[in-house]
mmCIF file of C-alpha atoms in Angstrom:
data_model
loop_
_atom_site.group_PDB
_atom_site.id
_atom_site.type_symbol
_atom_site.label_atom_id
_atom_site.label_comp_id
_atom_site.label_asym_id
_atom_site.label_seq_id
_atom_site.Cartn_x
_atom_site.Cartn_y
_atom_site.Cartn_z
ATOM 1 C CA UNK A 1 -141.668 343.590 42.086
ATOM 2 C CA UNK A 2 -142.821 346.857 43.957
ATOM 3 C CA UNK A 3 -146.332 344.934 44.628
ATOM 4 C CA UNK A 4 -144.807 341.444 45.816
ATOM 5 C CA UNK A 5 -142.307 343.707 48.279
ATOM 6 C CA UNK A 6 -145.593 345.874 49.612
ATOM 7 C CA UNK A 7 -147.631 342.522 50.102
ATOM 8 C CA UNK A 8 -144.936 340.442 51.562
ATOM 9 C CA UNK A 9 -144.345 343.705 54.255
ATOM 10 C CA UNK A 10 -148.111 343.971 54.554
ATOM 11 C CA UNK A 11 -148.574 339.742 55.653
ATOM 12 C CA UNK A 12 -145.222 340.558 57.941
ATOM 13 C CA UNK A 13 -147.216 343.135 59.432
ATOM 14 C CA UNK A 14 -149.990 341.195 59.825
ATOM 15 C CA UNK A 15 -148.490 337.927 61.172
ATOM 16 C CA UNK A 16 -146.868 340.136 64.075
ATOM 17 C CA UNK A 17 -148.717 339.044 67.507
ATOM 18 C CA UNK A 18 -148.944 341.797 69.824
ATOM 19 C CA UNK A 19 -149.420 340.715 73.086
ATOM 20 C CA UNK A 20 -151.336 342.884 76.049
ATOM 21 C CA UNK A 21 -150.139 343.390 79.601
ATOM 22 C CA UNK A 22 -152.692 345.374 81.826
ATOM 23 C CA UNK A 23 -150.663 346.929 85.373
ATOM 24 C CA UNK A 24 -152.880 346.141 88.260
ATOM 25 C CA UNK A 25 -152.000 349.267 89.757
ATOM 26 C CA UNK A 26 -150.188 352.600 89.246
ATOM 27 C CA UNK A 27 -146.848 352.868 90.775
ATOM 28 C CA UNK A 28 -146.354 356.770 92.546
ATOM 29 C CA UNK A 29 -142.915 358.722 91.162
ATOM 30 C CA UNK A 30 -140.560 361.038 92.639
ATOM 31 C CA UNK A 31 -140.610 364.610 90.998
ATOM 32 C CA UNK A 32 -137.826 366.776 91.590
ATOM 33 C CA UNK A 33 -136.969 369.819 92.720
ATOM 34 C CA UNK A 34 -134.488 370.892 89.846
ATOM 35 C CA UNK A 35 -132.774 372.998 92.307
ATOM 36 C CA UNK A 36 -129.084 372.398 91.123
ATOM 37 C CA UNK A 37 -130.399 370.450 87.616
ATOM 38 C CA UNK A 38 -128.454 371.837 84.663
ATOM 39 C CA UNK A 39 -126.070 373.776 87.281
ATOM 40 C CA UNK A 40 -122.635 374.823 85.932
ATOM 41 C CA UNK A 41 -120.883 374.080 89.963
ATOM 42 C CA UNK A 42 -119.033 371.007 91.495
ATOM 43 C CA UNK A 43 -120.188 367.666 91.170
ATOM 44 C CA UNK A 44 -119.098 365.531 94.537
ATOM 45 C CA UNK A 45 -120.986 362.346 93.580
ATOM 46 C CA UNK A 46 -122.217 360.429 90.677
ATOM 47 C CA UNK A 47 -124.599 357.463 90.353
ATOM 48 C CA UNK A 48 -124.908 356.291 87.030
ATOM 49 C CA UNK A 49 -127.920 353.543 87.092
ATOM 50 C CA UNK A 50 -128.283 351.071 83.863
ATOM 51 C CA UNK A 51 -131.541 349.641 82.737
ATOM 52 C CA UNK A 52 -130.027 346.614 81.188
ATOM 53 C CA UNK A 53 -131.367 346.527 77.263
ATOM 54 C CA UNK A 54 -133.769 349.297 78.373
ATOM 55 C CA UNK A 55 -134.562 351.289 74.993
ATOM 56 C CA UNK A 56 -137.095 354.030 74.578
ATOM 57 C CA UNK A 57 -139.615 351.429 73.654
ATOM 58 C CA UNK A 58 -139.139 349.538 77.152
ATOM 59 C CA UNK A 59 -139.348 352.798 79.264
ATOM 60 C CA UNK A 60 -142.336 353.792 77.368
ATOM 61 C CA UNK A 61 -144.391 350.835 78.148
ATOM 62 C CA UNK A 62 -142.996 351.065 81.187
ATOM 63 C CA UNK A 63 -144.583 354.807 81.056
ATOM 64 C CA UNK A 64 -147.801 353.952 79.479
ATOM 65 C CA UNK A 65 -148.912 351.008 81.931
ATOM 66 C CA UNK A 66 -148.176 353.543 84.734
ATOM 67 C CA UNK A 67 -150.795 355.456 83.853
ATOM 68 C CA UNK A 68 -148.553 358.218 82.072
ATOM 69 C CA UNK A 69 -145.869 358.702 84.448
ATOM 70 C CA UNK A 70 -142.690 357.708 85.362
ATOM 71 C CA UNK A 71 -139.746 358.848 88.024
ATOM 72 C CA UNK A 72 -137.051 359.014 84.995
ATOM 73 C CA UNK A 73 -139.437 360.283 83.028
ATOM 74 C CA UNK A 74 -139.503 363.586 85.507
ATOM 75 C CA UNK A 75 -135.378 364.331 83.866
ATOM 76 C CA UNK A 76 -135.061 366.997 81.855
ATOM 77 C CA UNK A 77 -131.709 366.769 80.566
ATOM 78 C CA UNK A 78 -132.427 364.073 77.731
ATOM 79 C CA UNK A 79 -129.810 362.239 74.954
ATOM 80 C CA UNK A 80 -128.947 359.041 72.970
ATOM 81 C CA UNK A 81 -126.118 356.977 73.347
ATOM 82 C CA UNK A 82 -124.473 355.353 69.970
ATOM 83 C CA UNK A 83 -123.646 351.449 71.685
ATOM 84 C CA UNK A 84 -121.825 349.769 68.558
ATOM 85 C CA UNK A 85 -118.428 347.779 70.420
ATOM 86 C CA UNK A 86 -115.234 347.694 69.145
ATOM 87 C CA UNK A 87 -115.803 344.196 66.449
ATOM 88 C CA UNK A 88 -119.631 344.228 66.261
ATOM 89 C CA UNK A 89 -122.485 346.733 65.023
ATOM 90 C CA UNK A 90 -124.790 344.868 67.721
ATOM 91 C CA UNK A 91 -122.686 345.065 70.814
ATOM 92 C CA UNK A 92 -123.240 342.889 74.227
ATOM 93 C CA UNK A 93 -123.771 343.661 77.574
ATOM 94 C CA UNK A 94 -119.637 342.704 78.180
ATOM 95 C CA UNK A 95 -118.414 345.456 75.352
ATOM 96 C CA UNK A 96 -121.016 348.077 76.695
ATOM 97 C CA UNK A 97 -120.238 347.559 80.352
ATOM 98 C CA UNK A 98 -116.349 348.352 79.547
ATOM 99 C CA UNK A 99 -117.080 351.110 77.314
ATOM 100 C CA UNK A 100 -118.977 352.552 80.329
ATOM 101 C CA UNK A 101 -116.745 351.011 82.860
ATOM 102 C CA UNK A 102 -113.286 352.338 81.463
ATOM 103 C CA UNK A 103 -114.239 354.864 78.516
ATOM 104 C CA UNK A 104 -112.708 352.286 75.856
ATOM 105 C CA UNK A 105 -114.396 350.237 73.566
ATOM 106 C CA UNK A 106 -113.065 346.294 73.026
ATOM 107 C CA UNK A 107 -114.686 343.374 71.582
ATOM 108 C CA UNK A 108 -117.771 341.739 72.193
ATOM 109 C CA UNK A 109 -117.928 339.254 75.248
ATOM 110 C CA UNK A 110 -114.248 340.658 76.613
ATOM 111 C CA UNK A 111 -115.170 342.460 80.288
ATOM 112 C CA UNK A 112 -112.270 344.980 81.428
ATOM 113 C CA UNK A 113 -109.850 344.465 78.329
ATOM 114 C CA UNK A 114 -108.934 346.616 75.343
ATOM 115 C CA UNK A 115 -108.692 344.671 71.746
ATOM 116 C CA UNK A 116 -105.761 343.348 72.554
ATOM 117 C CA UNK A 117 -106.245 342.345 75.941
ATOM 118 C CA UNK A 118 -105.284 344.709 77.687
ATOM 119 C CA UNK A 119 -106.496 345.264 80.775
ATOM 120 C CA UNK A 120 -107.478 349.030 81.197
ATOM 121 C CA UNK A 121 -108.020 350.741 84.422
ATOM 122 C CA UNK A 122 -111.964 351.022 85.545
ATOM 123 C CA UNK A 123 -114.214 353.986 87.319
ATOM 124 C CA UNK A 124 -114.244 352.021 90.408
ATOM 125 C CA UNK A 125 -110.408 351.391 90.536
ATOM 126 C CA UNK A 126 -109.877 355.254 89.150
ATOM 127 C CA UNK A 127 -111.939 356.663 91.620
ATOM 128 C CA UNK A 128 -110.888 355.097 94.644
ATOM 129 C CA UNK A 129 -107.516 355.821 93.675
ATOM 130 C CA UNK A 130 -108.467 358.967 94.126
ATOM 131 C CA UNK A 131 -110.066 358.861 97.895
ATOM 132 C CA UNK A 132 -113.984 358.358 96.573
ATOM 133 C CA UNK A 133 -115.503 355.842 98.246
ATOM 134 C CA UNK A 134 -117.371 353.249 95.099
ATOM 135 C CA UNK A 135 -120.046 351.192 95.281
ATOM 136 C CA UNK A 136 -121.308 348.218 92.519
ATOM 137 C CA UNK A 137 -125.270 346.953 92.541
ATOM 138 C CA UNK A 138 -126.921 344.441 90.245
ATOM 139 C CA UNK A 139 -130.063 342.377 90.249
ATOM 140 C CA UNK A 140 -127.905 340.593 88.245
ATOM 141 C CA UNK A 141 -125.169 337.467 89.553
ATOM 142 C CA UNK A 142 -122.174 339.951 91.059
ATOM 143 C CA UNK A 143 -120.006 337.927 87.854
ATOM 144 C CA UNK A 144 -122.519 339.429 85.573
ATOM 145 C CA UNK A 145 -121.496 341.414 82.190
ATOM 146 C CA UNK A 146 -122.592 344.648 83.213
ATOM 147 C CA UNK A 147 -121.629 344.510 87.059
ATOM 148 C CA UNK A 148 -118.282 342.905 86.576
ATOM 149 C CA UNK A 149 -117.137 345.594 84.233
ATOM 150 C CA UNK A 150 -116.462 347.944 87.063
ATOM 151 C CA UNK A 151 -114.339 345.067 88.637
ATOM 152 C CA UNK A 152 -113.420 342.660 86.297
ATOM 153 C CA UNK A 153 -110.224 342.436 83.607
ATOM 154 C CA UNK A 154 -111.099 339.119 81.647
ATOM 155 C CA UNK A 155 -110.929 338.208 77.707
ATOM 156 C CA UNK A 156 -114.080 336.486 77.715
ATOM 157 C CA UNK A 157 -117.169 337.201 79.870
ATOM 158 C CA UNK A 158 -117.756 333.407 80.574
ATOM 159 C CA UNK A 159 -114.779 333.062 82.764
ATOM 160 C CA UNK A 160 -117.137 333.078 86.072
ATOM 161 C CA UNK A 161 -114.320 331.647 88.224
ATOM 162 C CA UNK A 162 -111.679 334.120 86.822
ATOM 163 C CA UNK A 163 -114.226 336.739 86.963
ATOM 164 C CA UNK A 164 -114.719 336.298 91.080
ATOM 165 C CA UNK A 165 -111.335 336.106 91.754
ATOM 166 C CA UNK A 166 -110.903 339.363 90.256
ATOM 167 C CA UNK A 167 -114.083 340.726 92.627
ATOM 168 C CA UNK A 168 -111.426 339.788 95.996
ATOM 169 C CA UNK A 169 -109.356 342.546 94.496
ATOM 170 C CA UNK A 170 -112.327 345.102 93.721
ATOM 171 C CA UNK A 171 -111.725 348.809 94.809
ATOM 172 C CA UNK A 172 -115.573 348.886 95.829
ATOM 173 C CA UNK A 173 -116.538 348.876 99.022
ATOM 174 C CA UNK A 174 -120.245 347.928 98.874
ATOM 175 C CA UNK A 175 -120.742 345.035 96.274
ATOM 176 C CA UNK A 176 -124.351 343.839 95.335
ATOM 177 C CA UNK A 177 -125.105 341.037 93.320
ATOM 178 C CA UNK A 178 -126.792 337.697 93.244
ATOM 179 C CA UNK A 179 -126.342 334.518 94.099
ATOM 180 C CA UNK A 180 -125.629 332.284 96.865
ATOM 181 C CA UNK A 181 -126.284 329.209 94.610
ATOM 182 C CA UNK A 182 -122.933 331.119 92.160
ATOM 183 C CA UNK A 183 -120.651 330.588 94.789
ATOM 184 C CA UNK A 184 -121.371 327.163 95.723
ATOM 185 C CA UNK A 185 -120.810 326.011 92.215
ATOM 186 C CA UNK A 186 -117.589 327.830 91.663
ATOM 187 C CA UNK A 187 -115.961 327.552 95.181
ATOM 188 C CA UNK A 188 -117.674 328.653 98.294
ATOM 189 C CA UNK A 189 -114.373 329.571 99.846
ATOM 190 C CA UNK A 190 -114.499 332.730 97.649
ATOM 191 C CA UNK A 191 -117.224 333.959 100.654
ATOM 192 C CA UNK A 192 -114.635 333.087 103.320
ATOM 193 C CA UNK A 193 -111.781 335.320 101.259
ATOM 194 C CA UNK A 194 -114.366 338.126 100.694
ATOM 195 C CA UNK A 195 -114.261 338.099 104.205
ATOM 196 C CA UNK A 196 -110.964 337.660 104.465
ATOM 197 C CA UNK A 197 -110.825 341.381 102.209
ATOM 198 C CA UNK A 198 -112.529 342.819 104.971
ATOM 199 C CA UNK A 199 -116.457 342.758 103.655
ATOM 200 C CA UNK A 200 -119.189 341.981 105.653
ATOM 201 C CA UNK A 201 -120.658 339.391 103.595
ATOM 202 C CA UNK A 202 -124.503 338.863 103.783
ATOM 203 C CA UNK A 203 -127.369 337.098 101.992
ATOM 204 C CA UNK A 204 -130.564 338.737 103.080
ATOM 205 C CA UNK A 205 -131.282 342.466 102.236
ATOM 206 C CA UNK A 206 -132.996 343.130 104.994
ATOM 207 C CA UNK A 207 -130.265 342.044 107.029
ATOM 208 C CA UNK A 208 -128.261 345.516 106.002
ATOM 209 C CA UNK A 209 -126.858 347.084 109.562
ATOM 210 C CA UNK A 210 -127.987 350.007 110.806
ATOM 211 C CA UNK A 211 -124.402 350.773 111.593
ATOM 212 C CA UNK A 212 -122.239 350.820 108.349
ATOM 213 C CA UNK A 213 -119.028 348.215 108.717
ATOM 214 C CA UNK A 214 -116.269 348.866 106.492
ATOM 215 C CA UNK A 215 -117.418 347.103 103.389
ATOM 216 C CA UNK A 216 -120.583 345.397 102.486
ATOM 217 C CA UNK A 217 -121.079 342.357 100.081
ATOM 218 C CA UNK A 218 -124.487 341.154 99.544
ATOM 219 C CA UNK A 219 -124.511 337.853 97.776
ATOM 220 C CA UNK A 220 -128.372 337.236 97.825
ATOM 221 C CA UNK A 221 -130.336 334.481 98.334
ATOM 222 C CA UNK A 222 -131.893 332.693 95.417
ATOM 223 C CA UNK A 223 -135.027 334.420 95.664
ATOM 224 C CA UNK A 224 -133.856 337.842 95.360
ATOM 225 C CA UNK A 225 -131.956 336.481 91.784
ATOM 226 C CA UNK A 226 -135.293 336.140 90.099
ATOM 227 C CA UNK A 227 -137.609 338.579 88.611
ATOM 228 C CA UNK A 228 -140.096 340.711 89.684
ATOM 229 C CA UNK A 229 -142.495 338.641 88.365
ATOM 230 C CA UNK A 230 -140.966 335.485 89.581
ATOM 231 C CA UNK A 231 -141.199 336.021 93.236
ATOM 232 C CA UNK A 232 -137.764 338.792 93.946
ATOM 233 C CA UNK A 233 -139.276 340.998 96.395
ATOM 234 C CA UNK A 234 -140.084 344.631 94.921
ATOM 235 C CA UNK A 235 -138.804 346.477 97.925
ATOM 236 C CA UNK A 236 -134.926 344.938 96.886
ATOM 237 C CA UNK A 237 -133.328 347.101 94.516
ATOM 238 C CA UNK A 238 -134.546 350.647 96.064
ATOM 239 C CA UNK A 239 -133.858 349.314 99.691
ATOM 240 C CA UNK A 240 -130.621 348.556 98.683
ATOM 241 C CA UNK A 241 -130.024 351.175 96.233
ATOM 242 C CA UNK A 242 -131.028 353.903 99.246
ATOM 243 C CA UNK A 243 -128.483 351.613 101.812
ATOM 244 C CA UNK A 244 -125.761 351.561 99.302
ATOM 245 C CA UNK A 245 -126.324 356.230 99.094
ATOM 246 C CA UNK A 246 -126.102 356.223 102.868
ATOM 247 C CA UNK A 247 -123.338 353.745 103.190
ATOM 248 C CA UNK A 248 -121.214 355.374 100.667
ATOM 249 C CA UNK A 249 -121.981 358.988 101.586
ATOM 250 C CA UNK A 250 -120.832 357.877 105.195
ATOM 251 C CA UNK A 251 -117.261 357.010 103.436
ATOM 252 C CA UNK A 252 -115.882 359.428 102.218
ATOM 253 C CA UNK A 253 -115.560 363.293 102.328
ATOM 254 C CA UNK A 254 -114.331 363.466 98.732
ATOM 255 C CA UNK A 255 -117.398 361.679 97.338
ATOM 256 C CA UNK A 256 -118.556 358.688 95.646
ATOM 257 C CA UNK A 257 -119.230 356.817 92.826
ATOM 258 C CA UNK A 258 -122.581 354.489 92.725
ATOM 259 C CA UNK A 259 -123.439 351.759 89.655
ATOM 260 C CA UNK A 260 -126.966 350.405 90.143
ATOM 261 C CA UNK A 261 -127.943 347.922 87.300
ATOM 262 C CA UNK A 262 -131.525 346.610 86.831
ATOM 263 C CA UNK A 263 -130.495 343.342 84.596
ATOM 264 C CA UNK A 264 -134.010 341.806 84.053
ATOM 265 C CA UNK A 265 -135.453 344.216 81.819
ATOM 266 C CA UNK A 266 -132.775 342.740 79.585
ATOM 267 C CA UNK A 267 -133.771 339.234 80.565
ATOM 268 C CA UNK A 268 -137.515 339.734 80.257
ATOM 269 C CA UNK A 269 -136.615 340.930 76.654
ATOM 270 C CA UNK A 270 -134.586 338.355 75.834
ATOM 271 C CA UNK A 271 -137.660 336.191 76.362
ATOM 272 C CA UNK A 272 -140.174 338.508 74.434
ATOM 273 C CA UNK A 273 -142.286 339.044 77.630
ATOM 274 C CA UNK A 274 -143.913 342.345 77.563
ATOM 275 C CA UNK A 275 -144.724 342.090 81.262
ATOM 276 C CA UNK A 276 -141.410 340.747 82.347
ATOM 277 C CA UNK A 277 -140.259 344.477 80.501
ATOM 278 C CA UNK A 278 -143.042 346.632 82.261
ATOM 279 C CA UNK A 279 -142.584 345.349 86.005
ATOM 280 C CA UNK A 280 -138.747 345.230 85.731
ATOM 281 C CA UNK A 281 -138.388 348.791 84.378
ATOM 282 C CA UNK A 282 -140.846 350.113 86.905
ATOM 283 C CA UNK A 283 -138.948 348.289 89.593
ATOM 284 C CA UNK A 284 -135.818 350.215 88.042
ATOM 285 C CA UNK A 285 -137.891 353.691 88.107
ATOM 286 C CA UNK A 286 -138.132 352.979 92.056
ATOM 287 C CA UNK A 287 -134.272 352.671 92.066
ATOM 288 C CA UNK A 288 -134.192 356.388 89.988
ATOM 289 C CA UNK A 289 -136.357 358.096 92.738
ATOM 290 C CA UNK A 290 -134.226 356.985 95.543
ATOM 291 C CA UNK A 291 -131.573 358.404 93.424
ATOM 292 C CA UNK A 292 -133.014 361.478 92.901
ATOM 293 C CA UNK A 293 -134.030 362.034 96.343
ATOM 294 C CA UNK A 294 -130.105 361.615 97.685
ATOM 295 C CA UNK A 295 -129.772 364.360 94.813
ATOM 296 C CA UNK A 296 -131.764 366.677 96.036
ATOM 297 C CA UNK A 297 -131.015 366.443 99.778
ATOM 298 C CA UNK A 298 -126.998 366.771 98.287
ATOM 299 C CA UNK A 299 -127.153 369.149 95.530
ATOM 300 C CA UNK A 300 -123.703 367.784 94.694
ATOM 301 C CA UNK A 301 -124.904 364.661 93.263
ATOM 302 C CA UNK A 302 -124.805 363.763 89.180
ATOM 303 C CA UNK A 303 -127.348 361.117 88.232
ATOM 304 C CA UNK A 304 -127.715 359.097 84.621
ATOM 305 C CA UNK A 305 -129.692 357.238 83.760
ATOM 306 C CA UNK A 306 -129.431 354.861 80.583
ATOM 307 C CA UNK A 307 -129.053 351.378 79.191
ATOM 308 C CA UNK A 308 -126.219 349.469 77.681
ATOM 309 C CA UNK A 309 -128.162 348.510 74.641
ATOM 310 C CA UNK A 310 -131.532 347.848 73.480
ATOM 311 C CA UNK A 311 -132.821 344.026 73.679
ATOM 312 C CA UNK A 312 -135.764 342.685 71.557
ATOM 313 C CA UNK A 313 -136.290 345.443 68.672
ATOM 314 C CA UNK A 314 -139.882 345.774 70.739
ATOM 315 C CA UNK A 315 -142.231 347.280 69.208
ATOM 316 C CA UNK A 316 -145.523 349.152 70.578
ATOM 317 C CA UNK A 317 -148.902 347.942 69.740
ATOM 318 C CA UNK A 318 -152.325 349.210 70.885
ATOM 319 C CA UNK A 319 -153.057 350.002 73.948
ATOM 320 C CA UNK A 320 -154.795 352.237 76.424
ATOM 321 C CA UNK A 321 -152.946 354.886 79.251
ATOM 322 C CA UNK A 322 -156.172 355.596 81.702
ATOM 323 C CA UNK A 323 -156.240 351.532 81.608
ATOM 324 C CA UNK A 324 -152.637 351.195 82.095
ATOM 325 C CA UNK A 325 -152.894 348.663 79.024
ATOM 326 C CA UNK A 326 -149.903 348.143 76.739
ATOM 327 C CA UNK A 327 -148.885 345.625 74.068
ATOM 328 C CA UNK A 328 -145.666 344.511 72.736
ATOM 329 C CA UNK A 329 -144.267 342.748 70.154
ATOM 330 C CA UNK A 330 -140.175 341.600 69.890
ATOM 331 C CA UNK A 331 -138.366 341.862 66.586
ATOM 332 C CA UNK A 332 -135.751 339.516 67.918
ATOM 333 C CA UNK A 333 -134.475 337.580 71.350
ATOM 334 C CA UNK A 334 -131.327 339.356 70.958
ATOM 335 C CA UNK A 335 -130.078 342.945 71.198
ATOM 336 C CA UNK A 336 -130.864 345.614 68.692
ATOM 337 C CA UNK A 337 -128.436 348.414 67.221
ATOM 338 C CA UNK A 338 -131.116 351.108 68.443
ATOM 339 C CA UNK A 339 -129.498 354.345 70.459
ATOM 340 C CA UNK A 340 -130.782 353.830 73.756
ATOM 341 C CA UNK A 341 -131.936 357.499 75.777
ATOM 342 C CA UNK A 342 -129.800 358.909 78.214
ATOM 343 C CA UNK A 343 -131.231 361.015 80.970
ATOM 344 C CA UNK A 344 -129.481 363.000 83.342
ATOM 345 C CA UNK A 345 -130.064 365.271 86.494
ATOM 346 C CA UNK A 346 -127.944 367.696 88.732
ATOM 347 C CA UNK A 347 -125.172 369.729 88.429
ATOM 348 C CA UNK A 348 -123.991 369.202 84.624
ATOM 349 C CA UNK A 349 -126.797 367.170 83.573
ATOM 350 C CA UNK A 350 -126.309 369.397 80.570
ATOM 351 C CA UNK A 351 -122.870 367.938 79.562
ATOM 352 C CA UNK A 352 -125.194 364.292 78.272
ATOM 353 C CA UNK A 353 -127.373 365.950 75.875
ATOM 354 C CA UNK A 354 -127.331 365.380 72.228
ATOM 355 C CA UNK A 355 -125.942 361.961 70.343
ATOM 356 C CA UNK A 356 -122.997 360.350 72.086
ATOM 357 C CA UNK A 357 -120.758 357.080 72.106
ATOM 358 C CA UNK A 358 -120.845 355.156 74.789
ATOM 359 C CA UNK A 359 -117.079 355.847 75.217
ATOM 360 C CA UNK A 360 -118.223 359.347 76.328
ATOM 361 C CA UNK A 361 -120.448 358.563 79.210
ATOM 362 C CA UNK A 362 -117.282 357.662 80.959
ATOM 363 C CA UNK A 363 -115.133 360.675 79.998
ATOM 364 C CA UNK A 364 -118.123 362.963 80.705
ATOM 365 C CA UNK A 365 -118.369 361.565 84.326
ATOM 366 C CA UNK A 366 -114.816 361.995 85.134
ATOM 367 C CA UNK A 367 -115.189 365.725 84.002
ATOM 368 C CA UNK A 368 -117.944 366.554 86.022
ATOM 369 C CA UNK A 369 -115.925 365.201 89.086
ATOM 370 C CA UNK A 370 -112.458 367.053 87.723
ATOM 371 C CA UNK A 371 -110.837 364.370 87.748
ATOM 372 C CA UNK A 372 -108.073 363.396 84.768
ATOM 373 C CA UNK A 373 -107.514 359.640 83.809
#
């Protein structure tokens, strides 16, 4: 029996195709100044960015085909996050958006909602509550899983139309997400009551004003909802995520809270494309450095960095660093129950160390800014 098992594993083994991805070029990274990293004083803002199904796998072929290096990979204050949800050992990106969102875990595909449905109050709508000016961005559409969960307070994630109602109420005052082509399937007049809410509503990134108006929804154009590799423009998700600092630093004295999602890593995963994973995460990394850089011109500022879940099971192959060569090869086209890495940097980076639930993230964050649920 022992020899059938060891030559069934060994022909598994075997059969796996890894499949190469060479970067053309190396991508330069931030490194920080670690002024205020690990410091025990006030934290004034927080930006909590998610590399959607990014595990350690994904940032390290992300690393490797870089040449070695990476922005994120520059934090010092490193952990893992446990991501089961509240019905499932393999959670989605609706259950692990909440339990980030709200500090509560609840089923798989509910967005906003405890077990029972519900609805429990979310960082955004805490926050502002509180006189912090929030801010939501996504690569993803703005009625994604992840993105929505800081808005959103719906029993099943495929409620688009419910889900965009629910964004005319949002707390947030700058609001990122794609697509122009959402809202004309599910009722364009939702553009005309964003207005309506007071938003600037937009389509083009590089359309931001110079001069911040009172609230900002960017509802890109179709070409900015595709990958990397599919034609979205790499200059997208830092530009914005360095508008969206500014913006939101401009709002409030009491500080602010920032959610920047990088959703195709997931996708790419999903699809077993090793590329796909590479470009999108070191698109994300450019995100991380703008990030960083806000920190260190602050030193009030609280930055994590993790993903909701790992997608793919990928595994590493062969490869080469000085060539920037990498190969990959996914386990499955779903999500994985791997602990994804948590890094964090600034004043109480500290406090996301070691093995925690996903539940945590959110209490930890609302420490660090002293403020009680």
């Amino acid at each position: 029996v022992c020899m059938l098992v060891a030559s069934a594993f060994v022909a598994l083994s075997a059969s796996a195709q890894f499949t190469p991805y060479v970067s053309p070029a190396r991508q330069a990274v931030y490194t920080p100044t670690y002024r205020t990293d690990g410091a025990d004083r006030k934290v004034k803002n927080v930006i909590l960015l998610v590399g959607d199904g990014m595990g350690l796998a994904h940032m390290t072929a992300a690393l490797h085909a870089n040449g070695g290096d990476l922005t994120m990979a520059r934090m010092c204050h490193i952990g893992l996050v446990r991501t089961q949800s509240a019905n499932r050992y393999i959670t989605d990106s609706a259950a692990a958006g909440t339990a980030y969102a709200t500090g509560c875990k609840t089923r798989n595909g509910s967005l906003g909602v405890d077990t029972t449905g519900r609805s429990l109050p979310n960082m955004t709508e805490i926050l502002s509550a509180r006189g912090y000016a929030t801010g939501i961005v996504s690569t993803d559409k703005i009625s994604g899983a992840t993105p929505s969960a800081f808005y959103t307070h719906q029993p099943q994630r495929s409620m688009t139309r419910e889900i965009l109602s629910d964004l005319l109420r949002t707390r947030a005052l700058f609001v990122v997400g794609s697509s122009v082509s959402l809202f004309n399937a599910t009722g364009e007049e939702r553009l005309d009551s964003l207005r309506a809410q007071g938003f600037t509503v937009l389509h083009d990134f590089t359309a931001l004003p110079a001069r911040a108006p009172e609230k900002v929804a960017l509802i890109a154009c179709d070409r900015d909802a595709t990958q990397v590799k599919d034609g979205r423009d790499t200059a997208y998700l830092r530009s914005v995520t360095r508008y969206a600092l500014s913006f939101l630093d401009q709002k409030s004295k009491k500080g602010f809270f920032l959610m920047v999602e990088g959703a195709e890593i997931d996708h790419a995963a999903h699809n077993g494309d090793i590329e796909g994973v590479v470009r999108e995460t070191l698109d994300f990394d450019k995100a991380v450095a703008e990030a960083l850089r806000f920190a260190d011109r602050d030193g009030e500022t609280l930055v994590i960095v993790l993903a909701d879940h790992e997608t793919g099971g990928l595994a590493l192959g062969d490869g080469d660093i000085s060539r920037r060569e990498v190969s990959g090869h996914f386990a499955t086209g779903g999500h994985s129950p791997v602990l994804v890495p948590v890094y964090a940097y600034g004043p109480h980076a500290q406090d996301f160390c070691g093995v925690i639930d996903n539940t945590e993230v959110f209490a930890r964050i609302l420490s660090a800014l002293n403020v009680k649920r």
